[in-house]
Structure formats: C-alpha cells, structure tokens
C-alpha cells in the first residue's frame, strides 16, 4: 500500500466513523435515498452514498441571480466536469462548494449543500473548517512568492498549525502531484523559479497536503501549454482514485478526456447532467447538443 | 497628412524641449549638492562626528550629540509611528472599503497636508506644556505625527498590490482570514513596507520645524527621553542664523552629514526594493 492509499483509507475510516454510515456499502440508504436525485443516470449512480449532494443551490452577486437553483449529485472518487459558455455560472457554482463565493462583497448563496450528508451552508458551519475538507485549485498558478517549494506545499499545515511530519507529507503530496522528481533537488528554492505547469502542480500538491476529501479545480489548465495540460490531466486521472473532483473547464475536449460525468450550465441554470459520453454524443436537451457540437458558446 | 520633414521637425523639437526640462530640473539638485560638498568638506573630520559643539571662538568641536540626538528622536518617532501607521494601513487595505475607511483615508490626507510647524505646535501643547519641559519625547511625537499618514497610505497601497489570488489560495486552504492577512498578505508586502518605512524615517530625520519648540536643543550628550535633545537639523539652524563665520562653516558641514545620512537611507530603500523586484521576477 502506498502512503497515498493509506491516507485515503484512513480518511475514509474517519468519515464513516463521523457520519455513522460506512462509506462504501452497496445499497446504503444515504440521506437522499428517499428522493432519488433528478439528474443522475442509474448507470453512474454508484449506489454508494454520494459525496456531494446539491439541492436548489442559488447564488447572487448583489441583486443579480447568477445561479438559478442547481440540483446535482457527485459520487465519491469520480470526476464531475462543469462546462458551459462564459458567464453561465459554472465558476460561481464551483466557488459555492467551498464557500469562497461569499467572500466577494455583496455575494451570497442559499440552498442545500451536503458533504457526506452533512450540511455545509448552515450558519453553524465554519467555512474555514469546510475549506480544509474541500480544497481548490485555481485558474492561474498562485504559489506563495515569499515561500520555498517546500514551504508552499506545507503552507496549509503550517498556517493552520497542524502538527505532523511535514517532510513526509511534502514528499508524498509532491509525488501525488507528479512533481517530486522535478523538484526534489530544489525544495528550498523559491517557488517562482518553477515553470507555469510545475507551479500549477505545486498548487495541486499544496491543496492535497491538507488532506481534503473533495478537490475543486477552476480551469486548472487554461493558463498552461499543451504538455503541461496533458500532465495535469493525467494527474486528475490518478487523483480520482482517492479524491472526489469537480472541475470547471472551457475546453470540451478536456471535459471529455478527464470526467466521468459532465454538467452543462447555461445562463445560470443547470441544463443537463449525465455520463460524459452521453452528454457529448447523445444529450437529451437540444441546447446541450448545440453547445457540445460547437453551434454556440 | 503633413510632410515627413515637418513631422521630423516636430519630433526633434519636443525631444529637445523635454531634454531641456530634465536639465532645468536637475540644476537645483546638482547646485545644492555642489554647494554643500564644496562648503562642507573643509571642516569634515572624524572629530566632527564624535565631539560636542565647541563654544564660540574656540576652533574644532563637532555635532556628535546632534547625530545621536537625531537617532534618538527618529527611534522614538518610529516606535510610535510604525505600529500605528502600519496597523492603520493594514486596516485600510483589509477592511477599508466602507465609510469608516473613507473617513480614515480623508483624515490621513488632511494630516499629511498639515504644515510641519503646526505639528510642532500640537506636540508642544500635548507634551511640552504638560511636562513643563522640552524633551526628546515631544520631538519624537511630532515626528511620529508626520510619519503616520504616509506610512498608513503606502502600507495600504503595498498590501493592495498583493494579488487577490494569493489571498484566495490561502483562504482555500482553510486558513482563517486574520492569519491570511498577517502571514500571507502582509508577508508578501513586507519588502515594500520596509521601503516605505525607510523613506518615512529619512523624511523625519530631515525635519527641523517640528523640533524647534519640542526637543529644542542641547549643548551636551543626552539619551534621556524626558530631556531637551540636540538634533542635526536644529543644530544646522542655530549655526546658520548665528553671526559667527566659524559657525556658518559648521552649518555647512552638519548639512553635509545630514545629507549623507538621508541619502544613505534612500539608497538602502532603493536597494531593498530592487532586490524585491528581482525576487518577484
């Protein structure tokens, strides 16, 4: 068992203890079992308890309603891609999932957001604690410029005062992010000396170091060249063994390559969600078809 | 379309005109440097840095107590102004988008526009009146009042220069807001803030007016904050308005020393900010 797998197993054990429901039981009656989620096709609903359940999620910027009630279920250890034209609300959706949305002045959201059946939008939930469970990778690589490669990876642990074997976690997460071989000899150099693609994988390692359960990725490859993009995509394939991933992308080929399910957003509404292959070859809604075949967007 | 020759002529004309502007702007600076150097170097010696002022008629003596006094005054001023100014700057950058922030920003602008002699009177009223004595403390407070507004505004600007993406990166790791502000944002802006501090210190070291009736002057060494204290600037002022030829020379030399001190601080600020930009690249 690799250290990464060990960590994942440990995390699962913790979560199942916490919720009192075994995480990987076949027909487990999760909280949503009574009302089957509307959009998920039976073939992909893993019959596991869903990792994320989103119901009637709405988000505002001031008076503007940017997300008009989204219902979505994300099974554990899978990749959900959110696609759609600019301004369709897919990034807003992503930023609601770790409550980064509400940090903008005048922005707010409501609805139900369940992580392992636990409500995340409630007033009693501390967004700071939530963000340790739901990590995020941003569009542009944003390593901390004053810190070394090593300190960047350990930043989440250090800043949160988590006592652990930082050295071991740094190596493990850098290996997970497929960056270890490239940076193992320059751990104490500035993170700004890395290339853009390496910086982005460093940011992924940094997000993984705090051991999140869900990883949100906001167009993680849009600022990268094709080779670096391919590396990040390979990485996503490996990461989904242990993590639940929600990725926003402008690039439909990318969505097709990396995701198990695809959600198509348009004008603040979730038009259609289903297995990626179905969305790209035989979608139910004509709008989805027009978008994925390039008729608009 | 005008002819090529005409356009070339216009181009030439403005190149020459703006070049002449540069020369004109440099004339006062260079003549100032020339004057201070030519008049000031004659008396410059090691004893000028280490000795007390000599009485009238005696040759020799120095401004050692003035140099020490200037350092003491600037140290007191920094001890008051740095926490207040930087703290206010952090507040303005992090929480200053509402009415309170606008009000504070307005007040700092007004304060930075107040003539330094008026600041001196305020320090006189606040400290000298009550202590019944001129003191380094009063002088330091006056200088601090001058430093706070510039420090607050430049701290705010340097913090606002930190990309929002870094703040988001930290928050997304589950780091609380206050820790993000202190340990990510402020740390990233630290280089710029250090530069701003050095420039503010250099400016305070060169002030005379607010010290005239706060720290006054002192013919002897002093390190007590509650005693009148000599400073380079007031020393220069006293020497310059005196009727003695010898003191006039000493005023020039003291001016040279002050210029070197302030120039050194500016240079240091320059070097630090350049290093920071190279690190960011």
Coordinates of C-alpha atoms in Angstrom, one line a residue:
Chain A
X1 CA 0.0 0.0 0.0
X2 CA 1.5 3.4 -0.9
X3 CA 1.4 6.1 1.6
X4 CA -1.2 7.9 -0.5
X5 CA -3.6 4.9 -0.5
X6 CA -3.0 4.6 3.2
X7 CA -4.0 8.2 3.7
X8 CA -7.1 7.7 1.6
X9 CA -8.1 4.7 3.6
X10 CA -7.6 6.5 6.8
X11 CA -9.7 9.4 5.6
X12 CA -12.5 7.0 4.7
X13 CA -12.4 5.4 8.0
X14 CA -12.6 8.7 9.7
X15 CA -15.5 9.9 7.7
X16 CA -17.5 6.8 8.1
X17 CA -17.0 7.0 11.8
X18 CA -18.1 10.6 11.8
X19 CA -21.3 10.1 9.9
X20 CA -22.0 6.7 11.4
X21 CA -22.6 5.3 7.9
X22 CA -20.0 3.1 6.2
X23 CA -18.7 4.9 3.2
X24 CA -18.5 2.0 0.8
X25 CA -21.6 -0.1 1.3
X26 CA -23.5 -1.2 -1.7
X27 CA -27.2 -0.1 -1.3
X28 CA -26.6 2.3 1.5
X29 CA -29.6 4.4 2.3
X30 CA -27.9 7.7 2.2
X31 CA -29.8 10.8 3.3
X32 CA -31.0 11.3 -0.2
X33 CA -32.2 7.8 -0.8
X34 CA -35.8 8.7 -0.3
X35 CA -35.8 11.2 -3.2
X36 CA -33.5 10.0 -6.0
X37 CA -31.5 12.9 -7.4
X38 CA -33.2 14.0 -10.6
X39 CA -30.3 14.2 -12.9
X40 CA -28.1 11.2 -12.3
X41 CA -28.5 8.3 -14.7
X42 CA -28.7 5.0 -12.8
X43 CA -25.7 3.5 -14.5
X44 CA -23.3 6.0 -12.9
X45 CA -25.1 6.4 -9.6
X46 CA -22.6 4.2 -7.9
X47 CA -25.1 3.1 -5.3
X48 CA -22.6 4.5 -2.8
X49 CA -23.6 7.4 -0.7
X50 CA -22.9 10.4 -2.8
X51 CA -20.0 12.6 -1.8
X52 CA -21.7 15.8 -2.6
X53 CA -25.4 16.5 -2.8
X54 CA -26.5 19.9 -4.1
X55 CA -30.1 20.9 -4.0
X56 CA -31.7 24.1 -5.1
X57 CA -28.4 26.0 -4.9
X58 CA -28.8 29.6 -5.8
X59 CA -26.1 32.3 -5.8
X60 CA -26.3 36.1 -6.1
X61 CA -23.9 38.9 -6.9
X62 CA -25.6 41.8 -5.2
X63 CA -29.1 41.8 -6.9
X64 CA -28.0 39.6 -9.8
X65 CA -29.0 36.0 -9.6
X66 CA -26.1 34.1 -11.1
X67 CA -27.1 30.6 -10.2
X68 CA -30.8 29.8 -10.5
X69 CA -31.3 26.6 -8.5
X70 CA -28.9 23.8 -9.2
X71 CA -29.6 20.2 -8.3
X72 CA -26.6 17.9 -8.6
X73 CA -25.1 14.7 -7.1
X74 CA -21.4 13.9 -7.2
X75 CA -20.5 10.3 -6.4
X76 CA -17.3 9.7 -4.4
X77 CA -14.0 9.1 -6.3
X78 CA -15.2 10.4 -9.6
X79 CA -14.7 13.5 -11.7
X80 CA -17.5 15.8 -12.5
X81 CA -16.9 18.4 -15.2
X82 CA -18.9 21.6 -15.4
X83 CA -19.0 23.1 -18.9
X84 CA -20.8 26.0 -20.5
X85 CA -20.1 29.3 -22.1
X86 CA -18.6 32.2 -20.2
X87 CA -20.8 33.7 -17.6
X88 CA -23.0 30.6 -17.4
X89 CA -22.4 30.3 -13.6
X90 CA -20.1 27.2 -13.6
X91 CA -17.3 29.0 -11.8
X92 CA -19.8 30.5 -9.4
X93 CA -21.1 27.0 -8.8
X94 CA -17.7 25.8 -8.0
X95 CA -16.9 28.6 -5.6
X96 CA -20.1 27.9 -3.7
X97 CA -18.9 24.4 -3.0
X98 CA -16.2 25.6 -0.6
X99 CA -17.9 28.9 0.2
X100 CA -15.3 31.1 -1.5
X101 CA -18.2 32.7 -3.3
X102 CA -19.5 34.5 -0.2
X103 CA -16.1 36.2 0.3
X104 CA -16.9 38.7 -2.5
X105 CA -18.6 41.8 -1.4
X106 CA -22.4 41.5 -1.8
X107 CA -22.2 37.9 -2.8
X108 CA -24.3 35.2 -1.2
X109 CA -25.8 31.8 -1.8
X110 CA -28.6 29.6 -0.5
X111 CA -29.9 26.1 -0.9
X112 CA -28.7 22.8 0.4
X113 CA -25.2 21.5 0.1
X114 CA -24.4 18.2 1.7
X115 CA -20.9 16.7 2.0
X116 CA -21.3 13.1 3.2
X117 CA -24.8 14.1 4.2
X118 CA -23.6 17.0 6.3
X119 CA -25.0 20.4 5.6
X120 CA -22.3 22.8 4.6
X121 CA -24.2 26.0 4.1
X122 CA -25.7 26.2 7.6
X123 CA -24.9 29.2 9.7
X124 CA -23.2 27.0 12.3
X125 CA -20.8 25.6 9.8
X126 CA -17.4 27.4 9.9
X127 CA -16.3 28.0 6.3
X128 CA -12.7 27.8 7.5
X129 CA -13.2 24.1 8.6
X130 CA -15.1 23.3 5.4
X131 CA -12.3 24.6 3.2
X132 CA -9.9 22.1 4.8
X133 CA -12.2 19.3 3.6
X134 CA -12.9 20.9 0.2
X135 CA -9.7 22.0 -1.5
X136 CA -9.4 24.2 -4.5
X137 CA -7.0 24.7 -7.4
X138 CA -7.3 28.0 -9.3
X139 CA -7.2 29.0 -12.9
X140 CA -3.7 30.6 -12.7
X141 CA -1.0 29.0 -10.7
X142 CA -0.7 31.0 -7.5
X143 CA 2.2 29.8 -5.3
X144 CA 3.2 32.0 -2.4
X145 CA 6.0 34.1 -3.8
X146 CA 7.8 34.5 -0.4
X147 CA 8.0 30.8 0.3
X148 CA 10.2 28.0 -1.0
X149 CA 8.8 25.0 -2.8
X150 CA 8.8 23.0 0.4
X151 CA 7.0 25.7 2.4
X152 CA 4.4 26.2 -0.3
X153 CA 3.4 22.6 -0.1
X154 CA 3.4 22.7 3.7
X155 CA 1.7 26.1 3.8
X156 CA -1.7 24.7 4.7
X157 CA -0.3 22.7 7.5
X158 CA 1.9 25.4 8.9
X159 CA -0.6 28.2 8.7
X160 CA -3.2 26.0 10.3
X161 CA -0.8 24.9 13.0
X162 CA -1.2 21.3 12.1
X163 CA 1.5 19.2 13.8
X164 CA 2.6 16.4 11.5
X165 CA 5.6 15.1 9.8
X166 CA 5.8 17.9 7.2
X167 CA 8.8 16.4 5.5
X168 CA 6.9 13.2 4.8
X169 CA 3.7 15.0 3.7
X170 CA 5.6 17.2 1.4
X171 CA 7.2 14.3 -0.4
X172 CA 4.0 12.3 -0.6
X173 CA 1.9 15.1 -2.0
X174 CA 4.6 16.2 -4.4
X175 CA 4.7 12.6 -5.6
X176 CA 0.9 12.5 -5.9
X177 CA 1.1 15.7 -7.9
X178 CA 3.7 14.0 -10.2
X179 CA 6.2 16.8 -9.4
X180 CA 8.6 15.2 -6.9
X181 CA 11.2 14.0 -9.4
X182 CA 11.4 17.5 -10.9
X183 CA 11.7 19.5 -7.7
X184 CA 13.3 17.1 -5.2
X185 CA 16.7 18.9 -5.5
X186 CA 15.3 22.4 -5.3
X187 CA 12.9 22.2 -2.4
X188 CA 14.4 25.2 -0.7
X189 CA 14.4 27.4 -3.7
X190 CA 11.7 30.0 -4.5
X191 CA 8.5 28.5 -5.9
X192 CA 8.6 31.3 -8.5
X193 CA 11.6 29.6 -10.2
X194 CA 9.3 26.8 -11.4
X195 CA 7.7 26.8 -14.8
X196 CA 4.0 27.6 -15.1
X197 CA 3.0 23.9 -15.4
X198 CA 5.2 23.0 -12.4
X199 CA 3.7 25.8 -10.4
X200 CA 0.2 24.6 -11.1
X201 CA 1.1 21.0 -10.0
X202 CA 2.8 22.6 -6.9
X203 CA -0.6 24.3 -6.2
X204 CA -2.3 20.9 -6.6
X205 CA 0.2 19.4 -4.1
X206 CA -0.4 22.3 -1.7
X207 CA -4.2 21.7 -1.9
X208 CA -3.6 17.9 -1.3
X209 CA -1.3 18.4 1.7
X210 CA -4.2 19.4 4.0
X211 CA -5.9 16.1 3.0
X212 CA -9.1 17.4 1.6
X213 CA -11.9 15.0 0.6
X214 CA -13.1 16.9 -2.4
X215 CA -10.9 18.8 -4.9
X216 CA -12.3 21.7 -6.8
X217 CA -10.5 22.8 -10.0
X218 CA -11.3 26.0 -11.7
X219 CA -10.0 25.7 -15.3
X220 CA -6.7 24.4 -13.9
X221 CA -5.1 24.0 -17.3
X222 CA -6.3 27.1 -19.1
X223 CA -3.0 29.0 -18.4
X224 CA -0.8 26.1 -19.4
X225 CA 0.8 24.9 -22.6
X226 CA -0.4 21.5 -24.1
X227 CA 2.4 19.4 -22.5
X228 CA 1.7 20.8 -19.0
X229 CA -2.0 20.4 -19.7
X230 CA -1.5 16.8 -20.5
X231 CA 0.4 16.3 -17.2
X232 CA -2.4 17.9 -15.2
X233 CA -5.0 15.8 -17.0
X234 CA -3.0 12.6 -16.2
X235 CA -2.8 13.7 -12.7
X236 CA -6.6 14.1 -12.5
X237 CA -7.0 10.5 -13.6
X238 CA -4.7 9.4 -10.8
X239 CA -6.2 11.6 -8.2
X240 CA -9.7 10.4 -8.6
X241 CA -8.7 7.1 -7.1
X242 CA -8.7 8.8 -3.8
X243 CA -10.5 12.1 -4.2
X244 CA -13.8 13.4 -5.5
X245 CA -13.1 16.1 -8.1
X246 CA -15.2 18.8 -9.6
X247 CA -13.6 20.6 -12.5
X248 CA -14.7 23.6 -14.4
X249 CA -13.4 23.8 -17.9
X250 CA -13.8 25.8 -21.1
X251 CA -12.2 23.1 -23.1
X252 CA -14.8 20.5 -24.1
X253 CA -12.2 18.0 -25.2
X254 CA -10.7 18.3 -21.8
X255 CA -14.0 17.6 -20.1
X256 CA -14.5 14.6 -22.4
X257 CA -11.0 13.3 -21.5
X258 CA -11.0 13.6 -17.8
X259 CA -14.5 13.4 -16.5
X260 CA -16.9 10.6 -15.6
X261 CA -19.9 13.0 -15.6
X262 CA -20.5 16.3 -17.2
X263 CA -22.8 19.1 -16.2
X264 CA -23.8 21.7 -18.8
X265 CA -24.6 25.1 -17.4
X266 CA -26.2 27.9 -19.4
X267 CA -27.4 31.3 -18.2
X268 CA -27.2 30.3 -14.5
X269 CA -29.1 27.1 -14.9
X270 CA -28.0 23.5 -15.0
X271 CA -29.3 22.4 -18.3
X272 CA -28.3 18.8 -18.2
X273 CA -26.0 16.4 -16.4
X274 CA -25.1 12.8 -17.1
X275 CA -22.3 10.5 -18.0
X276 CA -19.8 12.3 -20.0
X277 CA -20.1 10.0 -23.0
X278 CA -23.8 10.6 -23.2
X279 CA -23.6 14.4 -22.9
X280 CA -21.1 14.5 -25.7
X281 CA -22.7 12.0 -28.1
X282 CA -26.4 11.8 -27.3
X283 CA -27.6 14.6 -25.0
X284 CA -31.2 14.9 -24.1
X285 CA -31.5 18.6 -24.5
X286 CA -31.1 20.4 -27.9
X287 CA -29.3 23.2 -26.1
X288 CA -26.6 20.8 -24.8
X289 CA -26.3 19.3 -28.3
X290 CA -25.8 22.7 -29.8
X291 CA -23.1 23.6 -27.3
X292 CA -21.1 20.4 -27.5
X293 CA -21.2 20.4 -31.3
X294 CA -20.0 24.0 -31.3
X295 CA -23.1 25.7 -32.6
X296 CA -22.8 28.4 -30.0
X297 CA -20.7 29.2 -27.0
Chain B
X1 CA -1.2 64.4 -43.9
X2 CA 1.7 66.7 -43.0
X3 CA 5.0 66.3 -44.7
X4 CA 7.6 64.0 -43.4
X5 CA 10.1 66.8 -42.9
X6 CA 7.6 68.7 -40.7
X7 CA 6.8 65.7 -38.6
X8 CA 10.5 65.0 -38.1
X9 CA 11.0 68.7 -37.1
X10 CA 8.2 68.4 -34.5
X11 CA 9.7 65.2 -33.2
X12 CA 13.1 66.9 -32.9
X13 CA 11.6 70.0 -31.2
X14 CA 9.8 68.1 -28.5
X15 CA 12.8 65.8 -27.9
X16 CA 15.0 68.8 -27.3
X17 CA 12.3 70.6 -25.3
X18 CA 11.7 67.7 -22.9
X19 CA 15.5 67.2 -22.6
X20 CA 15.9 70.8 -21.6
X21 CA 13.2 70.3 -19.0
X22 CA 15.2 67.5 -17.5
X23 CA 18.3 69.7 -17.4
X24 CA 16.4 72.5 -15.7
X25 CA 15.0 70.1 -13.1
X26 CA 18.5 68.8 -12.4
X27 CA 20.1 72.3 -12.0
X28 CA 18.8 73.0 -8.4
X29 CA 19.6 69.4 -7.3
X30 CA 23.2 69.5 -8.6
X31 CA 23.9 73.0 -7.5
X32 CA 22.6 72.1 -4.0
X33 CA 24.9 69.0 -3.9
X34 CA 27.8 71.1 -5.3
X35 CA 27.3 73.9 -2.7
X36 CA 27.0 71.6 0.3
X37 CA 30.0 69.5 -0.8
X38 CA 32.3 72.5 -1.6
X39 CA 31.4 74.3 1.6
X40 CA 31.0 71.4 3.9
X41 CA 34.0 69.2 3.2
X42 CA 36.6 71.7 4.6
X43 CA 35.6 71.1 8.3
X44 CA 34.8 67.4 7.8
X45 CA 36.9 65.3 10.1
X46 CA 36.3 62.3 12.4
X47 CA 36.1 64.6 15.5
X48 CA 33.2 66.4 13.8
X49 CA 31.2 63.2 14.2
X50 CA 32.4 62.4 17.8
X51 CA 32.8 65.7 19.6
X52 CA 30.4 68.1 21.3
X53 CA 30.0 71.6 19.8
X54 CA 32.8 73.9 20.8
X55 CA 31.9 77.3 22.4
X56 CA 32.1 80.4 20.3
X57 CA 35.7 81.5 19.5
X58 CA 37.1 78.0 20.1
X59 CA 38.0 76.1 17.0
X60 CA 37.3 72.4 16.5
X61 CA 34.3 70.6 18.1
X62 CA 31.6 68.7 16.3
X63 CA 28.0 67.7 16.2
X64 CA 28.2 64.3 17.7
X65 CA 25.4 65.0 20.2
X66 CA 23.3 66.2 17.3
X67 CA 23.8 62.9 15.4
X68 CA 23.0 60.9 18.4
X69 CA 20.0 63.1 19.2
X70 CA 18.6 62.7 15.6
X71 CA 18.9 58.9 16.0
X72 CA 17.1 59.1 19.4
X73 CA 14.3 61.3 18.0
X74 CA 13.8 59.1 15.0
X75 CA 13.8 56.0 17.2
X76 CA 11.1 57.4 19.5
X77 CA 9.2 58.6 16.4
X78 CA 9.4 55.1 14.8
X79 CA 8.4 53.4 18.0
X80 CA 5.2 55.4 17.9
X81 CA 4.6 55.7 14.2
X82 CA 5.4 52.2 12.9
X83 CA 2.7 50.2 14.8
X84 CA 0.1 52.9 14.3
X85 CA 0.9 53.7 10.7
X86 CA 1.3 50.1 9.5
X87 CA -1.7 49.0 11.6
X88 CA -3.8 51.7 10.0
X89 CA -2.6 50.7 6.6
X90 CA -3.5 47.1 7.1
X91 CA -6.9 48.1 8.3
X92 CA -7.5 50.3 5.3
X93 CA -6.4 47.6 2.9
X94 CA -8.4 44.8 4.5
X95 CA -11.5 46.5 5.9
X96 CA -11.3 50.0 4.5
X97 CA -13.9 49.7 1.7
X98 CA -16.8 51.3 3.7
X99 CA -17.5 54.7 5.1
X100 CA -15.1 54.2 8.0
X101 CA -12.3 53.5 5.6
X102 CA -13.1 56.6 3.5
X103 CA -13.2 58.7 6.6
X104 CA -9.8 57.5 7.8
X105 CA -8.3 58.0 4.4
X106 CA -9.6 61.5 4.3
X107 CA -8.2 62.2 7.7
X108 CA -4.7 60.9 6.8
X109 CA -4.8 63.1 3.7
X110 CA -5.6 66.1 5.8
X111 CA -2.9 65.2 8.3
X112 CA -0.2 64.7 5.7
X113 CA -1.1 68.2 4.4
X114 CA -0.7 69.9 7.8
X115 CA 2.4 72.1 7.8
X116 CA 5.1 70.6 10.0
X117 CA 5.4 73.7 12.1
X118 CA 1.8 73.2 13.1
X119 CA 2.5 69.6 14.0
X120 CA 5.3 71.0 16.2
X121 CA 2.8 73.3 18.0
X122 CA 0.5 70.4 18.6
X123 CA 3.3 68.3 20.2
X124 CA 4.2 71.4 22.2
X125 CA 0.6 71.6 23.5
X126 CA 0.3 67.9 24.1
X127 CA 3.7 67.1 25.8
X128 CA 5.8 70.2 26.5
X129 CA 3.0 72.2 28.2
X130 CA 2.2 69.3 30.5
X131 CA 5.8 68.2 31.3
X132 CA 6.8 71.8 31.7
X133 CA 9.9 70.9 29.8
X134 CA 11.2 70.5 26.3
X135 CA 12.0 66.8 25.6
X136 CA 13.1 64.2 23.1
X137 CA 9.7 62.7 23.7
X138 CA 7.9 65.7 22.4
X139 CA 10.1 65.9 19.4
X140 CA 9.6 62.2 18.7
X141 CA 5.9 62.6 18.9
X142 CA 5.9 65.5 16.5
X143 CA 8.0 63.4 14.0
X144 CA 5.7 60.4 14.5
X145 CA 2.6 62.6 13.6
X146 CA 4.4 63.4 10.4
X147 CA 5.2 59.8 9.6
X148 CA 1.9 58.1 10.4
X149 CA -0.1 59.3 7.4
X150 CA 2.5 58.5 4.8
X151 CA 3.1 55.2 6.4
X152 CA -0.6 54.3 6.5
X153 CA -1.1 55.1 2.9
X154 CA 1.9 53.4 1.5
X155 CA 1.3 50.3 3.6
X156 CA -2.2 50.2 2.2
X157 CA -1.0 50.6 -1.3
X158 CA 1.6 47.9 -1.0
X159 CA -0.9 45.5 0.6
X160 CA -3.4 46.2 -2.2
X161 CA -0.7 45.3 -4.7
X162 CA -0.6 41.7 -3.4
X163 CA -2.6 39.7 -5.9
X164 CA -6.0 38.6 -4.7
X165 CA -5.1 35.1 -6.0
X166 CA -2.7 34.7 -3.1
X167 CA -5.3 35.6 -0.6
X168 CA -7.7 33.2 -2.2
X169 CA -5.1 30.4 -2.2
X170 CA -4.6 30.8 1.5
X171 CA -8.3 31.0 2.3
X172 CA -9.0 27.9 0.1
X173 CA -6.5 26.0 2.3
X174 CA -8.8 26.7 5.3
X175 CA -6.6 29.4 6.8
X176 CA -8.7 31.9 8.7
X177 CA -8.9 35.5 7.4
X178 CA -6.8 37.2 10.0
X179 CA -4.0 34.6 9.6
X180 CA -4.2 35.1 5.9
X181 CA -3.8 38.8 6.3
X182 CA -0.9 38.6 8.6
X183 CA 1.1 35.6 7.4
X184 CA 0.4 35.6 3.7
X185 CA -0.6 39.1 2.5
X186 CA 1.5 41.2 4.9
X187 CA 4.5 38.9 4.5
X188 CA 4.3 39.3 0.7
X189 CA 4.0 43.1 1.0
X190 CA 6.8 43.2 3.6
X191 CA 9.5 44.3 1.2
X192 CA 7.5 47.3 0.0
X193 CA 6.5 48.3 3.5
X194 CA 10.2 48.2 4.6
X195 CA 11.0 50.6 1.8
X196 CA 8.2 52.9 2.9
X197 CA 9.4 52.8 6.5
X198 CA 12.9 53.8 5.4
X199 CA 11.6 56.7 3.3
X200 CA 9.5 57.9 6.1
X201 CA 12.4 57.7 8.5
X202 CA 14.6 59.6 6.1
X203 CA 12.0 62.3 5.8
X204 CA 11.5 62.6 9.6
X205 CA 15.3 62.8 10.1
X206 CA 15.4 65.9 7.9
X207 CA 12.7 67.8 9.7
X208 CA 13.5 71.0 11.6
X209 CA 10.4 73.0 12.2
X210 CA 8.5 70.4 14.4
X211 CA 11.6 70.1 16.6
X212 CA 12.2 73.8 17.3
X213 CA 10.0 74.0 20.3
X214 CA 9.6 70.4 21.2
X215 CA 13.0 68.8 21.6
X216 CA 14.7 72.3 21.4
X217 CA 18.4 71.7 21.6
X218 CA 21.1 70.6 23.9
X219 CA 24.8 71.5 24.1
X220 CA 25.6 68.2 25.7
X221 CA 25.1 64.5 25.1
X222 CA 21.7 63.3 26.0
X223 CA 19.9 59.9 25.9
X224 CA 17.1 60.7 28.3
X225 CA 13.8 60.9 26.5
X226 CA 12.5 63.5 29.0
X227 CA 15.3 66.0 28.4
X228 CA 15.9 68.6 25.7
X229 CA 17.9 67.0 22.9
X230 CA 20.1 68.2 20.2
X231 CA 19.4 67.2 16.6
X232 CA 21.4 67.7 13.4
X233 CA 18.7 69.9 11.8
X234 CA 18.2 72.3 14.7
X235 CA 22.0 72.5 15.1
X236 CA 22.2 73.5 11.5
X237 CA 19.5 76.1 12.0
X238 CA 21.3 77.6 15.1
X239 CA 24.7 77.6 13.4
X240 CA 23.3 79.2 10.2
X241 CA 21.5 82.1 11.9
X242 CA 24.4 82.8 14.2
X243 CA 26.6 85.8 13.5
X244 CA 29.9 83.9 13.6
X245 CA 31.8 82.9 10.5
X246 CA 33.1 79.7 12.1
X247 CA 29.6 78.5 12.9
X248 CA 28.5 79.2 9.3
X249 CA 31.1 76.7 8.2
X250 CA 30.0 74.2 10.7
X251 CA 26.4 74.6 9.5
X252 CA 27.6 73.6 6.0
X253 CA 29.4 70.6 7.4
X254 CA 26.5 69.5 9.5
X255 CA 24.3 69.9 6.4
X256 CA 26.6 67.6 4.5
X257 CA 26.4 65.0 7.3
X258 CA 22.6 65.2 7.3
X259 CA 22.6 64.8 3.5
X260 CA 24.8 61.8 3.7
X261 CA 22.6 60.2 6.4
X262 CA 19.3 60.8 4.5
X263 CA 21.0 59.8 1.2
X264 CA 22.1 56.5 2.8
X265 CA 18.6 55.7 4.0
X266 CA 17.2 56.4 0.5
X267 CA 19.9 54.3 -1.1
X268 CA 19.1 51.4 1.3
X269 CA 15.4 51.7 0.4
X270 CA 16.3 51.6 -3.3
X271 CA 18.5 48.5 -2.9
X272 CA 15.9 46.7 -0.9
X273 CA 13.1 47.5 -3.3
X274 CA 15.2 46.4 -6.3
X275 CA 16.1 43.1 -4.6
X276 CA 12.4 42.5 -4.0
X277 CA 11.5 43.2 -7.6
X278 CA 14.2 40.8 -8.8
X279 CA 12.9 38.1 -6.4
X280 CA 9.4 38.6 -7.8
X281 CA 10.6 38.0 -11.3

